[in-house]
Amino acid sequence: MPHEPVTYTYRTVSGHPLRADVFRPIGAGPCPALLWLHGGALIFGSRKTVRPWQVRRYLEAGYAVVCPDYRLAPESKLPEIADDVLTAWAWTREGVPDLDPERLAVIGHSAGGYLALLLGTTTHPAPRAVVSFYGYGDIVADWYTRPDPHYLTFPRVTEEKARSLVGSAPISEGPPERFEFYLYCRQQGAWPQEVGGRDPKADAEFFRRYCPLRNVTSGASPTLLLHGDADTDVPYGQSLAMHQELARQGVETEMVTLEGGGHGFDRDGDDPHTLRAFDAVLDFLAAHLRP
């Protein structure tokens, strides 16, 4: 990992510490910063999954990178997760020394992209920019509320198996084997119930506040969306719909489509298509975070 980070505890909830790693570029003085949010369906993953090659590129461009953990579902529910991310955002603005609070952006991948879009559409003042890698804006659309054809081709995960992988105490660093709980959710079309704790059909209004697509106003953050059109996890149409709604509301928005790209297309830092997409990210950030 380039430039080893400093680890902070940015919040403690019911005795459970939530930590964030802060990477700093070389040089003195307040610098612009990126709040980086990890993926994992809000069920697994951690701040440690940030890709080293991307951290290096961000640091070389002069940005600090702040990577927080947040509580995970199903032990914690969507309101608690969103509150952690909002707290991490406020802490990045006010609690991290030597960052410029007026030059902050949010970047997320997959579920982290969803959380970045949520911040960009509901937080005031909004981040200077949002970058969403294969994120999503509507968590109660059919893709998340009905059994998924792609994941139904996987071996079925029983409820007993799924429940054995999770507990009751809050956690914020989810091991990879929790993917099977996510797989169970996708096979059952039960992600909103397990993560939100509510039935999306009976309590649609509860979910509305957590759907970035339904909260876009002219005050939303300028947003760059990147998505592969062969994504079998998060539909490409999720980013396309966000792009169209942002544009309809007069918000600056750009979209990068990776033809034939799947979920997590940016794993390979040597792939020329990925590198071109990442250049677009750096250009977008420079346009919005320069002094």
Coordinates of C-alpha atoms in Angstrom, one line a residue, residues 129-230:
A129 CA -18.1 16.4 -6.7
V130 CA -19.3 12.8 -6.6
V131 CA -17.8 9.8 -8.5
S132 CA -19.8 6.6 -8.6
F133 CA -18.2 3.4 -9.9
Y134 CA -21.1 1.0 -10.9
G135 CA -23.3 2.4 -8.2
Y136 CA -27.1 2.6 -8.1
G137 CA -29.9 5.1 -7.4
D138 CA -33.0 3.0 -6.8
I139 CA -33.0 0.4 -4.1
V140 CA -36.6 -0.7 -4.6
A141 CA -36.6 -1.3 -8.3
D142 CA -37.1 -4.8 -9.6
W143 CA -33.4 -5.7 -9.7
Y144 CA -33.3 -5.6 -5.9
T145 CA -36.8 -6.6 -4.9
R146 CA -37.3 -9.7 -7.1
P147 CA -35.2 -12.9 -7.4
D148 CA -32.3 -12.2 -9.7
P149 CA -32.0 -14.4 -12.8
H150 CA -28.2 -14.2 -12.8
Y151 CA -27.8 -15.1 -9.2
L152 CA -30.4 -17.9 -9.5
T153 CA -27.8 -19.7 -11.7
F154 CA -25.6 -20.0 -8.6
P155 CA -26.0 -22.9 -6.1
R156 CA -28.9 -22.0 -3.9
V157 CA -28.1 -20.6 -0.4
T158 CA -30.6 -21.8 2.2
E159 CA -31.9 -19.4 4.8
E160 CA -30.2 -21.5 7.5
K161 CA -26.8 -21.2 5.8
A162 CA -27.4 -17.4 5.2
R163 CA -28.3 -16.8 8.9
S164 CA -25.3 -18.7 10.1
L165 CA -23.0 -16.2 8.4
V166 CA -24.3 -13.1 10.3
G167 CA -25.0 -12.3 14.0
S168 CA -26.7 -9.7 16.1
A169 CA -23.8 -7.4 17.3
P170 CA -22.8 -4.5 15.1
I171 CA -19.8 -5.1 12.8
S172 CA -18.0 -2.8 10.4
E173 CA -15.5 -5.1 8.7
G174 CA -17.3 -7.9 6.9
P175 CA -15.3 -10.9 5.7
P176 CA -15.7 -12.2 2.1
E177 CA -17.8 -15.3 3.2
R178 CA -20.6 -12.9 4.0
F179 CA -21.1 -12.7 0.2
E180 CA -23.2 -15.8 0.6
F181 CA -25.7 -13.8 2.7
Y182 CA -25.9 -11.3 -0.1
L183 CA -26.3 -14.1 -2.6
Y184 CA -29.2 -15.4 -0.5
C185 CA -30.8 -11.9 -0.6
R186 CA -30.5 -11.7 -4.4
Q187 CA -31.9 -15.2 -4.9
Q188 CA -34.9 -14.3 -2.7
G189 CA -35.3 -10.7 -3.8
A190 CA -35.0 -9.7 -0.2
W191 CA -32.2 -7.2 0.0
P192 CA -34.4 -4.2 0.9
Q193 CA -36.0 -6.2 3.8
E194 CA -32.7 -7.4 5.1
V195 CA -30.8 -4.2 4.8
G196 CA -33.6 -1.7 5.3
G197 CA -35.5 -3.7 7.9
R198 CA -38.8 -2.8 6.2
D199 CA -41.0 -4.2 3.4
P200 CA -40.6 -2.0 0.3
K201 CA -44.2 -2.8 -0.8
A202 CA -45.8 -1.9 2.6
D203 CA -43.5 0.9 3.5
A204 CA -42.5 2.5 0.2
E205 CA -42.2 6.0 1.7
F206 CA -39.5 4.8 4.1
F207 CA -37.3 3.8 1.2
R208 CA -37.8 6.9 -0.8
R209 CA -35.4 9.0 1.4
Y210 CA -32.7 6.4 0.7
C211 CA -33.1 6.3 -3.1
P212 CA -30.8 8.9 -4.7
L213 CA -32.7 8.7 -8.0
R214 CA -35.8 10.0 -6.2
N215 CA -34.0 12.8 -4.4
V216 CA -32.2 14.6 -7.2
T217 CA -32.6 18.4 -7.2
S218 CA -30.8 21.2 -8.9
G219 CA -28.6 21.4 -5.7
A220 CA -27.1 18.0 -6.2
S221 CA -23.4 17.5 -6.6
P222 CA -21.8 17.4 -10.0
T223 CA -21.6 13.7 -10.7
L224 CA -19.5 11.4 -12.8
L225 CA -20.8 7.8 -13.3
L226 CA -18.8 4.9 -14.5
H227 CA -20.5 1.6 -15.4
G228 CA -19.9 -1.5 -17.6
D229 CA -22.7 -2.3 -19.9
A230 CA -22.2 -6.0 -19.2

